[in-house]
Each structure stands twice: as structure tokens, then as C-alpha cells.
Coordinates of N, CA and C in Angstrom, one line a residue:
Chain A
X1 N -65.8 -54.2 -37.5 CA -65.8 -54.5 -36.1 C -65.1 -55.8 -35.9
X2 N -63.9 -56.1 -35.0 CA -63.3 -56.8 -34.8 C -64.3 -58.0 -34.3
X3 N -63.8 -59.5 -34.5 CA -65.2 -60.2 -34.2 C -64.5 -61.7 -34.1
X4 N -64.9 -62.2 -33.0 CA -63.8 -64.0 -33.0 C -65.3 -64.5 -32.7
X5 N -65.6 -65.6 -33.7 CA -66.7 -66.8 -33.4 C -66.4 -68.0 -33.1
X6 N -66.8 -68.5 -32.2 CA -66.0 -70.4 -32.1 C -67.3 -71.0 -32.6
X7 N -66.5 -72.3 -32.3 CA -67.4 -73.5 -32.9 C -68.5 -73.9 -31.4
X8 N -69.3 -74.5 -31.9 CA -70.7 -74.7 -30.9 C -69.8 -75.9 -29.9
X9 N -71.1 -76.5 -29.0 CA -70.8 -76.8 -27.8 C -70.6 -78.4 -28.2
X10 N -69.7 -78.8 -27.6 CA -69.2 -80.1 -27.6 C -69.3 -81.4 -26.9
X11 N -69.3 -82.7 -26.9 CA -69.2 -83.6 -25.4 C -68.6 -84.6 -26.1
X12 N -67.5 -85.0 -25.1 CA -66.8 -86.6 -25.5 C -66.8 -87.1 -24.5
X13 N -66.7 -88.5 -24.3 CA -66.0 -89.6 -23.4 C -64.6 -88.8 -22.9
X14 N -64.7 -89.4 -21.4 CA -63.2 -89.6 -21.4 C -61.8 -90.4 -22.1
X15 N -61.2 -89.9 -22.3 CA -59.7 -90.3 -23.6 C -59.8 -89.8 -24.7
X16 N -60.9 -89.3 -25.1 CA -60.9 -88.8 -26.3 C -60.3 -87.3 -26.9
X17 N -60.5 -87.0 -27.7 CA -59.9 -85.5 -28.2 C -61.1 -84.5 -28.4
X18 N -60.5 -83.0 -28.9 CA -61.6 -82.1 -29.2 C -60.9 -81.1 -29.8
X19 N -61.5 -80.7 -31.0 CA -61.7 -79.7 -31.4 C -62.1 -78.1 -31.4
X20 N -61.7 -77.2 -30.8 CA -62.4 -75.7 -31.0 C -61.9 -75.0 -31.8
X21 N -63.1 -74.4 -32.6 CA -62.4 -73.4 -33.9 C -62.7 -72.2 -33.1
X22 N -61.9 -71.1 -34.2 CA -62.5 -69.4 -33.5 C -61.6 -69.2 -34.7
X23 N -62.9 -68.1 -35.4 CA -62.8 -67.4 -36.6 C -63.0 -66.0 -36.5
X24 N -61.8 -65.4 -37.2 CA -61.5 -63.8 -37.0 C -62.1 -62.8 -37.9
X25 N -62.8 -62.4 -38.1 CA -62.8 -61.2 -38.7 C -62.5 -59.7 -38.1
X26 N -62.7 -58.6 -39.2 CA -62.7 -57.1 -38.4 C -61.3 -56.9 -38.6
X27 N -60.4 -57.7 -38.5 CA -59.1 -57.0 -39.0 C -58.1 -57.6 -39.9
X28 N -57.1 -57.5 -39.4 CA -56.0 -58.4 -40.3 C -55.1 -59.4 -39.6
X29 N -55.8 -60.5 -40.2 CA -56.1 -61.9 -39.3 C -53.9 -61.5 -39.0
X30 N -53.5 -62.4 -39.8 CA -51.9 -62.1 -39.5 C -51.6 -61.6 -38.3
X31 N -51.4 -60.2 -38.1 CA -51.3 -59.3 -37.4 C -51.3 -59.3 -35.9
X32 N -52.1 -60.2 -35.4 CA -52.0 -60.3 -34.1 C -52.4 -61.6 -33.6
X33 N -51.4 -62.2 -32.5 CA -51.8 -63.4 -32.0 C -53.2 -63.7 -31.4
X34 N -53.4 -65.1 -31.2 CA -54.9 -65.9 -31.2 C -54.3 -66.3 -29.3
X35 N -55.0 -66.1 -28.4 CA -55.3 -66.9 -27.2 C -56.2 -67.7 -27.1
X36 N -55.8 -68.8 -25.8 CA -57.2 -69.4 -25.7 C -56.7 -69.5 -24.4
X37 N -57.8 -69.8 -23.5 CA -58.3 -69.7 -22.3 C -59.4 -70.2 -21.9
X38 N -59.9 -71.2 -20.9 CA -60.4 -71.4 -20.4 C -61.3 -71.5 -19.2
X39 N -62.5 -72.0 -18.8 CA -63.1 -71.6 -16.9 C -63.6 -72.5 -17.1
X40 N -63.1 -74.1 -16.2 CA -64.0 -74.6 -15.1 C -64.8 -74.4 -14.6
X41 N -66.3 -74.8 -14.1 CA -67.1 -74.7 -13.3 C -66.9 -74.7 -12.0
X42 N -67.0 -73.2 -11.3 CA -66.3 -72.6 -10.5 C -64.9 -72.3 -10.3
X43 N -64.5 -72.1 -11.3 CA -62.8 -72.0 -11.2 C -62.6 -70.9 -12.0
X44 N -61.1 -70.4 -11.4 CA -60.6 -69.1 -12.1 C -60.8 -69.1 -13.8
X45 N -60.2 -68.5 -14.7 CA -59.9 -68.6 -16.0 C -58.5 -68.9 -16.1
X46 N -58.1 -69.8 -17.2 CA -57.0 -70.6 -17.0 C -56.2 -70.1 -18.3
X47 N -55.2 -69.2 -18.6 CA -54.5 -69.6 -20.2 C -53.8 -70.8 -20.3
X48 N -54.4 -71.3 -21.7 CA -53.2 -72.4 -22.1 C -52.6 -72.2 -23.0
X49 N -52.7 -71.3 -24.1 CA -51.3 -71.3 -24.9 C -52.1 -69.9 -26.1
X50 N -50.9 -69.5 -27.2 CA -51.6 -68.5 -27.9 C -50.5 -69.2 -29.6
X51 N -51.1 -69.2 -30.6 CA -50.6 -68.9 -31.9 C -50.2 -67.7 -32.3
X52 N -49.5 -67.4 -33.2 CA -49.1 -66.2 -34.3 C -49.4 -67.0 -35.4
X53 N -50.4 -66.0 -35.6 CA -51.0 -66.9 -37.5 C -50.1 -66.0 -38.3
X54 N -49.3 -65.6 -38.6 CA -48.7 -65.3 -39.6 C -47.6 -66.5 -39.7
X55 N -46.4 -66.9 -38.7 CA -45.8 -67.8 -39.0 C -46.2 -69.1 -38.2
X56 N -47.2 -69.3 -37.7 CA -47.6 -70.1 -36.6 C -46.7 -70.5 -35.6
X57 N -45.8 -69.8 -35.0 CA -45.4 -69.7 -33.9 C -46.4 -69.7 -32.7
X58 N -46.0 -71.1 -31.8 CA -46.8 -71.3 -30.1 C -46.0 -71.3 -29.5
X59 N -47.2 -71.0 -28.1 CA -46.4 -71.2 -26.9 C -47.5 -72.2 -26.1
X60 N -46.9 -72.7 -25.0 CA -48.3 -73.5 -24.2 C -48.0 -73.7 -23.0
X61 N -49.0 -73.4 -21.8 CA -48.2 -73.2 -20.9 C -48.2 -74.6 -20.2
X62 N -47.6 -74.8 -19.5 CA -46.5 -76.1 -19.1 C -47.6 -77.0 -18.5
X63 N -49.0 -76.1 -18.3 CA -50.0 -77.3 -17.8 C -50.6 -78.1 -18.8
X64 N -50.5 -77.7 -20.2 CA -51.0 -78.0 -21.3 C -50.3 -79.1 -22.0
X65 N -48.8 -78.9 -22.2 CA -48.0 -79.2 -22.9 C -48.1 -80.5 -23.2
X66 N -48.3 -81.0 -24.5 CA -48.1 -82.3 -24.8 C -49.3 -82.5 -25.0
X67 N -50.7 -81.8 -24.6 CA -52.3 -82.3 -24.8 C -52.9 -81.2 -25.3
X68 N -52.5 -80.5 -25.6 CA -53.0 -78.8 -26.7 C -52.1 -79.0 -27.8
X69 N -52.8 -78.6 -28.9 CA -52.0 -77.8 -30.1 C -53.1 -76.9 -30.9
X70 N -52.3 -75.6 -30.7 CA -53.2 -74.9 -31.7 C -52.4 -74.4 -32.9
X71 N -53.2 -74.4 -34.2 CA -52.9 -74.9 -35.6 C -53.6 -73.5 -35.6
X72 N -53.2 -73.1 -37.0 CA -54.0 -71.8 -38.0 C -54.1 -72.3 -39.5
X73 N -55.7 -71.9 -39.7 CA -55.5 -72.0 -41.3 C -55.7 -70.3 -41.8
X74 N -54.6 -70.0 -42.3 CA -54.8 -68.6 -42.8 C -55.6 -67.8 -43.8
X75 N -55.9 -68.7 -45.0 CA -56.6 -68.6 -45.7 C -58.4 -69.1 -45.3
X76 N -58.9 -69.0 -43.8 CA -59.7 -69.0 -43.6 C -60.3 -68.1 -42.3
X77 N -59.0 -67.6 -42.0 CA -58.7 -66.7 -40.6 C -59.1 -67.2 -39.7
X78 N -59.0 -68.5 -39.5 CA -59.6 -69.6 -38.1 C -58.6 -70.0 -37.7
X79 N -58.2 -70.2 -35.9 CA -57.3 -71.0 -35.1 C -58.1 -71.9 -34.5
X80 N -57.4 -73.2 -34.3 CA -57.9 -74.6 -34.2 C -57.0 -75.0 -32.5
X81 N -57.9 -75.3 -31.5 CA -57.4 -75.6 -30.3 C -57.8 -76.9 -30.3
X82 N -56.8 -78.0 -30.5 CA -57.1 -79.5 -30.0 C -57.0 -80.0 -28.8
X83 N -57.5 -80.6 -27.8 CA -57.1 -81.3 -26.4 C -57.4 -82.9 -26.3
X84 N -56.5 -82.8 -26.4 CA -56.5 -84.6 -25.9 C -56.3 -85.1 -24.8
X85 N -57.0 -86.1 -24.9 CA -56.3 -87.4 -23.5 C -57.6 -86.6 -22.8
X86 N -58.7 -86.2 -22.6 CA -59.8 -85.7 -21.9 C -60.2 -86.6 -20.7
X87 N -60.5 -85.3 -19.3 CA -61.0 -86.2 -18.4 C -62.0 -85.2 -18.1
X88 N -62.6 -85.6 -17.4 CA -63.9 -84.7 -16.7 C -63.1 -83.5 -16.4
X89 N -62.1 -83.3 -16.1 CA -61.7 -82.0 -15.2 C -61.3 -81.0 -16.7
X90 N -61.6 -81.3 -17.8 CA -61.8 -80.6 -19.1 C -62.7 -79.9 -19.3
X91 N -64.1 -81.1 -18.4 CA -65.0 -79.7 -18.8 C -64.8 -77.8 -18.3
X92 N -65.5 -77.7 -19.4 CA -65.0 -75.8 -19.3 C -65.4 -75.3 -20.2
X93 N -65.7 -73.9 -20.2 CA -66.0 -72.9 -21.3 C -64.7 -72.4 -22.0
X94 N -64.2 -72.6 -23.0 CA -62.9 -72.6 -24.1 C -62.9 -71.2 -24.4
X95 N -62.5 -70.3 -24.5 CA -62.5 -69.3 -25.5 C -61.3 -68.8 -26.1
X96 N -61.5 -68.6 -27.2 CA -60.6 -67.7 -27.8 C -60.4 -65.8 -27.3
X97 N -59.3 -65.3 -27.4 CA -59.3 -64.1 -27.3 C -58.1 -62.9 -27.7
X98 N -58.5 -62.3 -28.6 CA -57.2 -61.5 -28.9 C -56.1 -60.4 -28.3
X99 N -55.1 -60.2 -28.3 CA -54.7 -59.1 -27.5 C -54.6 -57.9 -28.1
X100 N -54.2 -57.0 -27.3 CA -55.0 -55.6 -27.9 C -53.5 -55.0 -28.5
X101 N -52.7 -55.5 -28.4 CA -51.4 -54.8 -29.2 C -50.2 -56.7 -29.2
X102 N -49.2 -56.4 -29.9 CA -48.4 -57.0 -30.1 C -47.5 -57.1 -28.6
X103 N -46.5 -58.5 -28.7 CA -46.1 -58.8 -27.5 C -46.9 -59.1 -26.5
X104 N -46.7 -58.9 -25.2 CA -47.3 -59.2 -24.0 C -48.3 -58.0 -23.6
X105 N -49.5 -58.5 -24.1 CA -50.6 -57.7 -24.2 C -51.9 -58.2 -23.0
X106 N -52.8 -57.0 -22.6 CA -54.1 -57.9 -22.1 C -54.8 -57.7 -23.5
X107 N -56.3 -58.7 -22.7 CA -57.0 -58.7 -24.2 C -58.2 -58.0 -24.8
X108 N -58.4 -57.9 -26.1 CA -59.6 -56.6 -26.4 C -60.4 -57.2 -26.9
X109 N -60.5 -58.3 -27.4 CA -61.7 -59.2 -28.0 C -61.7 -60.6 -27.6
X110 N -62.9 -61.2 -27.3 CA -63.1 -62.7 -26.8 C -64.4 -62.9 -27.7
X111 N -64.0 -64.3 -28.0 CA -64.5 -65.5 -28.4 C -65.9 -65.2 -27.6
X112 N -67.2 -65.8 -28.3 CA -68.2 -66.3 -27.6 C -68.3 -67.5 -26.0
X113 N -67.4 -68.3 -26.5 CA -66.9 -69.0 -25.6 C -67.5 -70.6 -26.1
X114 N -67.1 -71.6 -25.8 CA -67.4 -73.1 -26.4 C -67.3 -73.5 -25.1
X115 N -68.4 -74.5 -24.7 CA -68.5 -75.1 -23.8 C -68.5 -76.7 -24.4
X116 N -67.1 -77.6 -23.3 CA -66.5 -79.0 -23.7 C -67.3 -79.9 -22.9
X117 N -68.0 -80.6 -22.7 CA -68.4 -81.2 -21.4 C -67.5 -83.1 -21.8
X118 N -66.9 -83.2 -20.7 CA -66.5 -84.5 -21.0 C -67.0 -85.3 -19.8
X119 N -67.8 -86.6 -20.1 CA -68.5 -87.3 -19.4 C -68.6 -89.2 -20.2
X120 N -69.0 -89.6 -19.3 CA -68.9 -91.0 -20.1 C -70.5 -91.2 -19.8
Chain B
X1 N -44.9 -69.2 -11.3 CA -46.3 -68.9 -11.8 C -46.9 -67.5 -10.5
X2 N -47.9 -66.7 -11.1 CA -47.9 -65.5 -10.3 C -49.5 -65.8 -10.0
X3 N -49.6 -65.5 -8.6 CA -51.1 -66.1 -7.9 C -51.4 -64.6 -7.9
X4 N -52.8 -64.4 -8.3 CA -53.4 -63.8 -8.5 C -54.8 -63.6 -7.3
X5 N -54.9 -62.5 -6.2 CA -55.9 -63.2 -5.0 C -57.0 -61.6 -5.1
X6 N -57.9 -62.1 -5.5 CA -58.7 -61.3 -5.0 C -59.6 -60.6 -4.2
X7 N -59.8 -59.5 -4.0 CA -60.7 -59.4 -2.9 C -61.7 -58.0 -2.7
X8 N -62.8 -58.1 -1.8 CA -63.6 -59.2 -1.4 C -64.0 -60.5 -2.6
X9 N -64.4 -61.5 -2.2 CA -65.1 -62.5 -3.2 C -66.3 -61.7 -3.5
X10 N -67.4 -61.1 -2.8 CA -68.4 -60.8 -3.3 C -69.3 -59.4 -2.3
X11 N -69.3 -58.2 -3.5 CA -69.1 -57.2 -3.1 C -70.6 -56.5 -3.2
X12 N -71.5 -56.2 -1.5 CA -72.8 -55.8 -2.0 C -73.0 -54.3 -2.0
X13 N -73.6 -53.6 -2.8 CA -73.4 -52.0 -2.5 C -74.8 -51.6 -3.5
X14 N -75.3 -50.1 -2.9 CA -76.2 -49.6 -3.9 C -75.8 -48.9 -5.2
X15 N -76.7 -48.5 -6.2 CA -76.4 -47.9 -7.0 C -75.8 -46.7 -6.3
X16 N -74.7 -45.7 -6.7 CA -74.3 -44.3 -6.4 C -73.1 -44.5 -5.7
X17 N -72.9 -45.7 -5.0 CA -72.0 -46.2 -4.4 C -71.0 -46.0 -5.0
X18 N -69.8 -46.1 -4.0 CA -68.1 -46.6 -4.4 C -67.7 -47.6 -4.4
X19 N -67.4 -48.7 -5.2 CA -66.8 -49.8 -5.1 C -65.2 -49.8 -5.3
X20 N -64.9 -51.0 -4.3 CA -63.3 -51.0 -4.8 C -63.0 -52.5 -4.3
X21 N -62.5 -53.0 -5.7 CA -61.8 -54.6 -5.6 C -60.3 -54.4 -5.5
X22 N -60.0 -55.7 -5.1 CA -58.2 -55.6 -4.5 C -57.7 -56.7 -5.0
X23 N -56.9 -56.8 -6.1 CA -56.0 -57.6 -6.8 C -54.5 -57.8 -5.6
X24 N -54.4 -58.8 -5.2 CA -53.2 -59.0 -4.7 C -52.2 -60.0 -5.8
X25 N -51.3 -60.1 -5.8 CA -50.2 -61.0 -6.7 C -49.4 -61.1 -5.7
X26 N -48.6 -62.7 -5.7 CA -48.1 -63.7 -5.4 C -46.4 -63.1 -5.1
X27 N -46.0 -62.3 -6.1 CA -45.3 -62.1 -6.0 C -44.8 -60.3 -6.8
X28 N -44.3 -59.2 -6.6 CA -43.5 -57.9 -7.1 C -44.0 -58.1 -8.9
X29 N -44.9 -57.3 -9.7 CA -45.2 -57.5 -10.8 C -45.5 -55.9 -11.3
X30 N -44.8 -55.7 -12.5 CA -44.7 -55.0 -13.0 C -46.3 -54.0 -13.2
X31 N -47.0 -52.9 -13.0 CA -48.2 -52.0 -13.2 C -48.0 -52.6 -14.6
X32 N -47.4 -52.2 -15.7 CA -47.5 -52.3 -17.2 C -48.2 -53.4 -17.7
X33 N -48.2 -54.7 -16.4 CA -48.6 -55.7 -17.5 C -49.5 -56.1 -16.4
X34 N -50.7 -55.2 -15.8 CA -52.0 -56.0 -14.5 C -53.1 -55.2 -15.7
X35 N -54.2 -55.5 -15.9 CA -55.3 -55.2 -16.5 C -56.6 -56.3 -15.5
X36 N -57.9 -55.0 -15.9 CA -58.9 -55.7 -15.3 C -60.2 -55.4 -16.4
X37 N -61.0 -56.4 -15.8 CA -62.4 -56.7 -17.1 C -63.3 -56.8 -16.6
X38 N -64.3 -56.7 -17.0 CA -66.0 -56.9 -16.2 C -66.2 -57.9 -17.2
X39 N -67.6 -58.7 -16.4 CA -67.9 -59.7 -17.0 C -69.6 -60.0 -16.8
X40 N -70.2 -59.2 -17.3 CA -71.9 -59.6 -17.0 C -72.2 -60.7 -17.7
X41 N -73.6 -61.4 -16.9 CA -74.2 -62.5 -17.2 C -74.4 -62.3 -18.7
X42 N -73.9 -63.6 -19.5 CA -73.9 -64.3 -20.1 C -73.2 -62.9 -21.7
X43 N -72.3 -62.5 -21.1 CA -71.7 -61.8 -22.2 C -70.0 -62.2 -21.9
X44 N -69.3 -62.0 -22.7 CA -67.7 -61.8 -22.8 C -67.0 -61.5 -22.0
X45 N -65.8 -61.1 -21.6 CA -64.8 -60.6 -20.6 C -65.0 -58.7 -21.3
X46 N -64.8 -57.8 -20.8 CA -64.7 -56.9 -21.3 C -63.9 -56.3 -20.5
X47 N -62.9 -55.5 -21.5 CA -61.4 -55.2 -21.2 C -61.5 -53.6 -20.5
X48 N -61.6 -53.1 -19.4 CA -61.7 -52.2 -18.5 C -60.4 -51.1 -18.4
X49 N -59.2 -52.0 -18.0 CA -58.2 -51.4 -17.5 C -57.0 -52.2 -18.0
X50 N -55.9 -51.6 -18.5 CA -54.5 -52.0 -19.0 C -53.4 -51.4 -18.6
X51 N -52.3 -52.0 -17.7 CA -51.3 -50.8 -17.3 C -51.8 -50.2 -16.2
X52 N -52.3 -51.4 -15.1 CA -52.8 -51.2 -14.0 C -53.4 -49.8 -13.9
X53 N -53.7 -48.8 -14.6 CA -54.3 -47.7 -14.5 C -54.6 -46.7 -15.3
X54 N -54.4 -47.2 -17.0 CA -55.1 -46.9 -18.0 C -56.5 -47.7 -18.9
X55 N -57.2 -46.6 -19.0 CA -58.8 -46.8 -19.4 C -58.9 -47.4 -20.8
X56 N -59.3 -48.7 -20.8 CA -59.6 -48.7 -21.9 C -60.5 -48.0 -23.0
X57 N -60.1 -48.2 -24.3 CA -61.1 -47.4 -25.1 C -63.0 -47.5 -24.8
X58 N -63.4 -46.6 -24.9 CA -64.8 -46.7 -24.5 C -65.5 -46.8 -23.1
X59 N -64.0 -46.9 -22.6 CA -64.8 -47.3 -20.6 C -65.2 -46.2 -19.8
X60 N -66.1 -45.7 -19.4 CA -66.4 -44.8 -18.8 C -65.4 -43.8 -17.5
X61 N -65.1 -42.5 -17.2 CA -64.2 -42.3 -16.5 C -64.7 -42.5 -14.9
X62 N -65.6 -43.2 -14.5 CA -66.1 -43.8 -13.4 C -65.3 -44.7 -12.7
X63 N -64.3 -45.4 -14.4 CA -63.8 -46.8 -13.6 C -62.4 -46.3 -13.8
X64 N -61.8 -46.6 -12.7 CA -60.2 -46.2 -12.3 C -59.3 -47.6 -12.0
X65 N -58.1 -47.6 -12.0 CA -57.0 -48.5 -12.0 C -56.3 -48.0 -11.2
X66 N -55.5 -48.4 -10.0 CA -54.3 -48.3 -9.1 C -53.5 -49.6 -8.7
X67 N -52.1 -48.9 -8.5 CA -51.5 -49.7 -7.3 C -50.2 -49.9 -8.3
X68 N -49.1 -50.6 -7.4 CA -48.3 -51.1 -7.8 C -47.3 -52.3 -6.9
X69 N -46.1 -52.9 -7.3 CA -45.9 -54.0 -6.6 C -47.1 -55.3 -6.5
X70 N -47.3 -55.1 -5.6 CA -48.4 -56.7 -5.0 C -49.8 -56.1 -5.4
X71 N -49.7 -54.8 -4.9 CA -51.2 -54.5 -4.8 C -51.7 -53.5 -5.5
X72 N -52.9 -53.9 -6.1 CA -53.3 -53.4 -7.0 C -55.1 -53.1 -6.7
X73 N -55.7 -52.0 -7.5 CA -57.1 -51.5 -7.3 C -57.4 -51.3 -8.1
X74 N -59.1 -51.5 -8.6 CA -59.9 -51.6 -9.2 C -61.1 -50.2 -8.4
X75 N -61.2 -49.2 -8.7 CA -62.6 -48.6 -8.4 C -63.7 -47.8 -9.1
X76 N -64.6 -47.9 -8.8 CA -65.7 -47.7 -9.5 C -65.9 -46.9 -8.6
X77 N -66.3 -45.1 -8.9 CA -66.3 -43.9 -7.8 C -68.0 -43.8 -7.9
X78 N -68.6 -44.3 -9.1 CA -70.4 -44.1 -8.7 C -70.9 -45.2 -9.2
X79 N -71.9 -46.3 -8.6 CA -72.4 -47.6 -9.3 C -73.2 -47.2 -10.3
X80 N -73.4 -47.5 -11.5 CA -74.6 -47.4 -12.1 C -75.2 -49.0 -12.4
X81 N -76.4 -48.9 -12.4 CA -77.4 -50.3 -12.3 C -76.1 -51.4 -13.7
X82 N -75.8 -51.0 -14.5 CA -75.1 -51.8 -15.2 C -73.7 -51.9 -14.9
X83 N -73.5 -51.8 -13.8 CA -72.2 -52.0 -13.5 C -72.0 -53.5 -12.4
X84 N -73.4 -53.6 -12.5 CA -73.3 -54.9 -11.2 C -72.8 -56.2 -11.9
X85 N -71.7 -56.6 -11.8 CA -71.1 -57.7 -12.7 C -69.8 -58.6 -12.1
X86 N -69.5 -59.6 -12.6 CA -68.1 -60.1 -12.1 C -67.2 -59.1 -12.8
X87 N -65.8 -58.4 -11.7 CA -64.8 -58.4 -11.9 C -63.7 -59.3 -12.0
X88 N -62.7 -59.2 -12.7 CA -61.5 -60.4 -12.7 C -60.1 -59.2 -13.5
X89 N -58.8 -59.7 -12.2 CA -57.7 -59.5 -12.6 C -56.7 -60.0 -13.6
X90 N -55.9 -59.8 -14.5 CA -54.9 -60.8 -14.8 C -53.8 -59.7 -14.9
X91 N -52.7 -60.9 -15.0 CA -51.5 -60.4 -15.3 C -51.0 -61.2 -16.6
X92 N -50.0 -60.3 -17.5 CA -49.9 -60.7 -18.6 C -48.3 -60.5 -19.1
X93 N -47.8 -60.1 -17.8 CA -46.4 -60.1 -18.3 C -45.5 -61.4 -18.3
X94 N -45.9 -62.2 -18.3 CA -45.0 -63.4 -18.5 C -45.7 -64.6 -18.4
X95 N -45.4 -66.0 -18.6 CA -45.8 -66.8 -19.1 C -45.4 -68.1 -17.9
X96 N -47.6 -68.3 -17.6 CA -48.1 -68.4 -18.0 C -48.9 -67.2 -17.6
X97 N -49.9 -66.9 -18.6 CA -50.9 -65.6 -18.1 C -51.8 -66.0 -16.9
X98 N -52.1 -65.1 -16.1 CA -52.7 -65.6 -14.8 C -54.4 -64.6 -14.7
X99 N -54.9 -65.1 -13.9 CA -56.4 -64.0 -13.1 C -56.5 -64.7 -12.1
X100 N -57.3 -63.6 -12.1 CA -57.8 -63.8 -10.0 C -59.2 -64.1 -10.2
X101 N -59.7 -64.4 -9.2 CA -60.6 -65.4 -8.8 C -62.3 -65.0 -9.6
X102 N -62.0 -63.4 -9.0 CA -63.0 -62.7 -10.0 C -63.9 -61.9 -8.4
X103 N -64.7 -61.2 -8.9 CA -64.9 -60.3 -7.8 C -66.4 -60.1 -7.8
X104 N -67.5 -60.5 -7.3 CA -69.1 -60.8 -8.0 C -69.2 -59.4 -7.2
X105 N -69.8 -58.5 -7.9 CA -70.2 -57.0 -7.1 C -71.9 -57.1 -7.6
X106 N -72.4 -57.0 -6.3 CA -73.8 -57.6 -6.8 C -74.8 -56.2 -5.3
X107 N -76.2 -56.3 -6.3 CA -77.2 -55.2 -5.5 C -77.2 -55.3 -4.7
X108 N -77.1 -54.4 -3.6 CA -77.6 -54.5 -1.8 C -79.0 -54.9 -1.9

């Protein structure tokens, strides 16, 4: 059974950084890229960028850029979402989620979801 | 960037009912890359519709996909009690990936 777990729930100050893991099982980690995505309290769901764990090729979308990086360790089938420079408008539910074929796919599996709260 | 508008915001109906949400986009977007997902309290996005009008695996043939261009449909032809849930659009053909606001279809 296909299956993405993240890491539990989080809180920093503002300026600070963050971590979210999401670990794959159920298939063959390689194989298909990692998303991540986010929701604000009361707000749409936001993409910010996706890995290819095989060569770790990103992308991030232009609202991100320069304050995300997602990393893969392959030999643990986990992708690693960093955000820095945090302000309150971070807080959000994080999730990881896979797409259901290669290329420009929608998605067939999501993360539990990680909730960031940044507060001082 | 492709705005994603949905509608109604929040949709009341009985069980046995027809429901139908309305994905608008911002701009001319390809059917192949609009998909829709339900989303009940306190579980996951779950993947509905792909190719604005094919079923994903496991989804019951209740829930249908249409439209093309701007506008796009979501319908549910009979409610059943587990169907009362947020809806949400995205598009996924190009970058950045987008959704719509989401669609709360909730008991009369």
C-alpha cells in the first residue's frame, strides 16, 4: 500500500527555519516525484515546489524561491522540505503528496499533513 | 498563474440529491490536466477525478467530471451520507500547480 508519513507538528519564532520530513513506502521510492503543498488557515491549498528522488531534480514555484529547498535521502525514501526566513503567514498544514503518473500529473497519495505554527 | 474559482462556496442538499460544483479557471486550460478530490474531516485530499472527466480508481460511478475551456463540473448524481465533504479543484498542467477555493457540500 502506497503510504507518505511526515514528521509531527512544529512551532518556531519568527526568522527562523523548519524542517518537514515525508517518508515513502508502498512503492518504488525513485520512480515518481515528491510534492509539497500547503493550507493556510482559511486559505486555498498552495504548491510550492516537487523533487525527483532519483536525480534530485526541483522545481519551486516563484513564491517560494530562495526560502524552500527540498533535499531527498534515497537510502531512506524520505524528502526533506526546508522554509526559512518564517513569518506568521507560514503558518499552515505542510503536506507531502505524490502524483499518480510521471510528468504533469494530479495526485494519488498525500502525506498526513504537518502542521508549522510560527509565532513568537 | 491560472486562478482557479469555485462555485457555490457552500452547497446544502439531502441525501439522494444531485450535487454539482463549478470550477472556473482564469484563463483557456487544457480538460487533460483539471482533476478534483474530496476532502472529509480530518482525513487527506482524495483523488476523485483526472482529465477533467475520468474516474479515478476506486471512485464510485456516482461521481462524474465535465467541461472544458474555463469551465469545468464536478457532479455527484445521488448523495450518499458519506459524501458530505469539502470539494477542491486543481490544475496541474503547468507551473505553478493551482486549486480552487474548495466547495463545503454540507446536510440540508
Amino acid at each position: 500500500q502506497v503510504h507518505l508519513l511526515q514528521s509531527g507538528a512544529e512551532v518556531r519564532k519568527p526568522g527562523a527555519s523548519v524542517t518537514v520530513s515525508c517518508r515513502a513506502s508502498g512503492y518504488t521510492f525513485a520512480s515518481y516525484a515528491v510534492h509539497w503543498v500547503r493550507q493556510a488557515p482559511g486559505q486555498r491549498l498552495e504548491w510550492m515546489a516537487w523533487i525527483s528522488p532519483d536525480n534530485g531534480k526541483t522545481k519551486y514555484s516563484q513564491k517560494f524561491q530562495g526560502r524552500v529547498t527540498i533535499s531527498r535521502d534515497t537510502s531512506a525514501n524520505t524528502v526533506y522540505m526546508e522554509l526559512s526566513s518564517l513569518t506568521s503567514e507560514d503558518t499552515a498544514v505542510y503536506y507531502c503528496a505524490r502524483p499518480r503518473t510521471s510528468g504533469w500529473s494530479d495526485f494519488d497519495t498525500w502525506g498526513q499533513g504537518t502542521l508549522v505554527t510560527v509565532s513568537s | 498563474e491560472i486562478v482557479l474559482t469555485q462555485s457555490p462556496g457552500t452547497l446544502s442538499l439531502s441525501p439522494g440529491e444531485r450535487a454539482t460544483v463549478s470550477c472556473r479557471a482564469s484563463q483557456t486550460i487544457s480538460a487533460t490536466y483539471l482533476a478534483w478530490y474530496q476532502r472529509r474531516p480530518g482525513q487527506t485530499p482524495r483523488l476523485l477525478i483526472y482529465g477533467a472527466s475520468i474516474r479515478a480508481t476506486g471512485i464510485p460511478d456516482r461521481f462524474s467530471g465535465s467541461g472544458s475551456g474555463t469551465d469545468f463540473t464536478l457532479t455527484i448524481s445521488r448523495l450518499e451520507p458519506e459524501d458530505f465533504a469539502v470539494y477542491f479543484c486543481q490544475h496541474y498542467g503547468s507551473s505553478p500547480y493551482t486549486f480552487g477555493q474548495g466547495t463545503k457540500l454540507e446536510i440540508k
